[in-house]
Amino acid sequence: MVDLVYTELLKLRRAKMFMVSLIGAAAAPFMIFIGYLGYKAKNPGKSVMFSEVWSQTNLYATLLIGTLLYGVITAYLFNREYTEDTLKNLLTIPVSRTGLIVSKLVLLFFWIMILTFTSWGLIFILGLLAQYEGLSAGVILQSLKEFFIGGSLLFLLSTPTMFVTILFKNYVPTIIFTAVITMGNVGIANREYKAVFPWSAAHVIAENGFVPAYPPHYSYVAILAASVIGLAATIVYFKKTDIH
C-alpha cells in the first residue's frame, strides 16, 4: 500500500495538474478579497472581520469551487490509468484492485487538504495586507476547524464522482455530474432542506448551520450514505469489470 501511494506521488510530481489545482484553490480567496475591497471602498468606515471573510471563503470553497475542483481532481486520479492505457499493465504486477483504489483515495485526501488550507492561508495573508480586524487565536482555530471539516466531508463525497469516472472512463460525464451538483448547491443554498442534500450538508456541518426542521443526524446520514454507496459501487464495479 505504501508503495502504491509513493508511486502515485511520483506520477503527480511529473504532472502539471497539481499547480493548476493550486490556482483553482486560490480563486475563492481572491474573489472574496476583491469583493471586500469594493465593500471597503463604498463603506470606508466599516470594518471587515477575519471571521466573516473566512466564513464566506469556506462557503464558496465548499458549495461552488470545491465541488467542481475536487471533482476534476478525482476524475484526473482515477481516469489517468485509462487515458494512458497503463491500467492493464499495472494489474499484472499483481496489484490489488481495492488497494489501487485506496492508494488513490489516500492521495486525494492529502491533495484536498493542501488545497483547503491553501485557501485558508491566502485569506490570512490577504487579510493582513488589507488590515482586516478581529484576528485572535480563537478565530484562527475556529476557522481552521471549519475548513478542515468542509474539506474532509467533500473528500468523503468524492466517492460518487469516483464511481462516475470509472463507469464512463471519461472526464466529460464527471464534469457534468459535478456541475449538476454545484447547480443543486446554488439552487438550495437558502433553503432549509440544504441540510439533507449531501454536498450542501457538508457546509451546514462545517459552519454548524443546522435548522430545527432537520436535526444534525440528517446531514451526517446523508453524507455517510452517499459516501458509502459511492465507494461500494466503485469497488464492486472495478473488481468485476474487464480491463482491456
C-alpha positions as a printed Julia matrix, in Angstrom:
244×3 Matrix{Float64}:
   0.0    0.0     0.0
   2.82   2.4     0.89
   4.49   1.62   -2.44
   1.26   2.36   -4.3
   0.85   5.73   -2.57
   4.5    6.55   -3.27
   4.01   5.66   -6.94
   1.0    7.96   -7.13
   3.08  10.77   -5.63
   5.82  10.21   -8.2
   3.29  10.4   -11.04
   1.8   13.56   -9.58
   5.22  15.2    -9.28
   5.69  14.95  -13.03
   2.24  16.33  -13.8
   1.08  19.94  -14.09
  -2.3   19.2   -12.58
  -1.18  19.98   -9.04
  -0.08  23.51   -9.92
  -3.3   24.05  -11.87
  -5.32  22.91   -8.85
  -3.48  25.39   -6.61
  -4.6   28.17   -8.95
  -8.15  26.84   -8.69
  -7.94  26.79   -4.89
  -6.81  30.43   -4.93
  -9.93  31.5    -6.83
 -12.26  31.73   -3.82
  -9.89  33.76   -1.6
  -9.16  36.26   -4.36
 -12.84  36.57   -5.31
 -13.74  37.3    -1.7
 -10.77  39.67   -1.33
 -11.77  41.7    -4.39
 -15.35  41.78   -3.19
 -14.37  43.16    0.19
 -12.07  45.73   -1.4
 -15.13  47.04   -3.22
 -17.1   46.96    0.01
 -14.43  48.94    1.84
 -14.28  51.5    -0.98
 -18.02  52.12   -0.67
 -18.08  51.89    3.13
 -14.74  53.28    4.35
 -15.93  53.45    7.93
 -16.98  49.81    8.15
 -14.69  47.11    9.49
 -14.0   43.83    7.71
 -13.64  40.93   10.12
 -11.36  37.93    9.6
 -14.08  35.56   10.82
 -16.56  36.87    8.26
 -14.1   36.59    5.36
 -13.04  33.07    6.31
 -16.69  32.07    6.59
 -17.51  33.48    3.15
 -14.47  31.82    1.62
 -15.42  28.46    3.12
 -18.92  28.91    1.69
 -17.54  29.42   -1.83
 -14.96  26.66   -1.44
 -17.45  24.1    -0.16
 -20.53  24.78   -2.25
 -19.08  26.08   -5.51
 -15.41  25.9    -6.38
 -14.54  22.91   -4.21
 -17.24  20.68   -5.64
 -16.08  21.31   -9.2
 -12.35  21.43   -8.48
 -12.23  18.3    -6.34
 -14.43  16.52   -8.87
 -11.94  17.29  -11.64
  -9.07  16.11   -9.43
 -10.92  12.89   -8.67
 -11.52  12.32  -12.36
  -7.85  13.01  -13.07
  -6.62  10.5   -10.5
  -9.0    7.7   -11.41
  -9.15   8.2   -15.16
  -5.44   8.64  -15.76
  -4.71   4.91  -15.96
  -7.38   4.56  -18.65
  -6.29   7.52  -20.76
  -2.63   6.49  -20.63
  -3.54   2.81  -21.14
  -1.4    1.68  -18.2
  -4.04   0.0   -16.04
  -3.86  -3.44  -17.66
  -0.09  -3.46  -17.26
  -0.29  -2.25  -13.68
  -2.68  -5.02  -12.65
  -0.32  -7.73  -13.92
   2.32  -6.9   -11.25
  -0.03  -8.01   -9.5
  -1.69  -5.14   -7.68
  -4.89  -5.46   -5.7
  -7.68  -3.51   -7.36
  -9.03  -2.48   -3.98
  -5.53  -1.44   -2.92
  -5.19   0.67   -6.04
  -8.44   2.5    -5.23
  -7.41   3.03   -1.6
  -3.98   4.41   -2.59
  -5.61   6.94   -4.89
  -8.07   7.9    -2.14
  -5.2    8.5     0.28
  -3.53  10.8    -2.25
  -6.85  12.53   -2.95
  -7.38  13.24    0.75
  -3.99  14.91    1.18
  -4.43  16.8    -2.08
  -7.79  18.17   -0.95
  -6.34  19.14    2.44
  -3.46  21.0     0.8
  -5.87  22.95   -1.4
  -8.24  23.59    1.5
  -5.55  25.11    3.69
  -4.09  26.97    0.74
  -7.41  28.83    0.55
  -7.3   29.45    4.3
  -3.71  30.66    4.19
  -4.35  33.06    1.33
  -7.14  34.73    3.27
  -4.8   35.06    6.24
  -2.12  36.73    4.11
  -4.52  38.94    2.16
  -6.3   39.88    5.37
  -3.08  41.05    6.96
  -2.3   43.12    3.89
  -5.79  44.63    3.83
  -5.81  45.07    7.62
  -8.89  43.01    8.4
  -9.9   43.14   12.05
 -10.84  40.66   14.74
  -7.87  38.33   14.43
  -7.4   36.16   17.52
  -6.33  32.65   18.45
  -9.97  31.64   18.87
 -10.94  32.94   15.43
  -7.96  31.19   13.82
  -8.7   27.83   15.47
 -12.41  28.05   14.66
 -11.76  28.86   11.0
  -9.18  26.06   10.72
 -11.72  23.65   12.18
 -14.43  24.75    9.74
 -12.11  24.48    6.73
 -10.87  21.05    7.82
 -14.41  19.74    8.33
 -15.57  21.12    4.99
 -12.6   19.67    3.1
 -12.89  16.3     4.84
 -16.59  15.99    4.08
 -16.03  16.89    0.42
 -13.39  14.16    0.35
 -15.96  11.65    1.62
 -18.33  12.85   -1.08
 -15.74  12.2    -3.79
 -16.73   8.52   -3.98
 -19.84   9.07   -6.16
 -17.67  11.15   -8.51
 -15.09   8.37   -8.46
 -17.76   5.85   -9.48
 -18.95   8.04  -12.37
 -15.35   8.39  -13.57
 -14.64   4.65  -13.5
 -18.02   3.81  -15.0
 -17.68   6.08  -18.05
 -13.86   6.23  -18.2
 -14.1    9.79  -19.44
 -13.77  13.29  -18.0
 -16.89  14.72  -19.61
 -19.56  12.78  -17.62
 -17.68  13.55  -14.41
 -17.57  17.27  -15.16
 -21.28  17.24  -16.0
 -22.0   15.33  -12.78
 -20.11  17.82  -10.6
 -21.63  20.76  -12.48
 -25.13  19.45  -11.75
 -24.22  19.04   -8.07
 -22.9   22.6    -7.98
 -26.09  23.9    -9.56
 -28.04  21.96   -6.94
 -25.96  23.58   -4.18
 -26.69  27.03   -5.58
 -30.38  26.28   -6.03
 -30.95  25.2    -2.42
 -28.34  27.38   -0.68
 -31.07  29.42    1.05
 -33.46  26.52    1.65
 -33.78  24.59    4.87
 -33.52  21.23    3.1
 -29.94  22.02    2.1
 -29.18  20.1     5.3
 -30.2   16.81    3.67
 -28.55  17.26    0.26
 -25.12  15.66    0.89
 -22.94  18.26   -0.84
 -24.63  21.29    0.72
 -24.92  19.44    4.04
 -21.12  19.48    4.15
 -21.23  23.25    4.54
 -24.07  23.06    7.05
 -21.97  20.76    9.24
 -18.76  22.78    8.79
 -20.45  26.04    9.77
 -22.76  24.44   12.35
 -25.67  25.92   10.43
 -28.3   23.35   11.38
 -32.01  24.2    11.33
 -34.75  22.83   13.61
 -36.55  21.1    10.74
 -33.55  18.87   10.02
 -31.55  17.78   13.1
 -27.79  17.23   12.7
 -28.04  13.47   12.23
 -29.95  14.03    8.98
 -26.91  15.74    7.48
 -24.44  13.15    8.77
 -26.55  10.26    7.5
 -26.98  11.89    4.07
 -23.22  12.34    3.64
 -22.35   8.9     5.02
 -24.91   7.18    2.8
 -23.68   8.95   -0.36
 -20.06   8.19    0.51
 -20.57   4.5     1.37
 -22.79   3.83   -1.65
 -20.31   5.52   -3.97
 -17.35   3.6    -2.53
 -19.14   0.26   -2.55
 -20.36   0.74   -6.11
 -16.86   1.68   -7.25
 -15.16  -1.32   -5.64
 -17.77  -3.8    -6.88
 -17.74  -2.45  -10.43
 -13.96  -2.08  -10.63
 -13.34  -5.6    -9.35
 -15.81  -7.17  -11.78
 -15.12  -5.2   -14.94
 -12.67  -6.47  -17.53
  -9.66  -4.29  -18.28
  -8.85  -4.16  -21.99
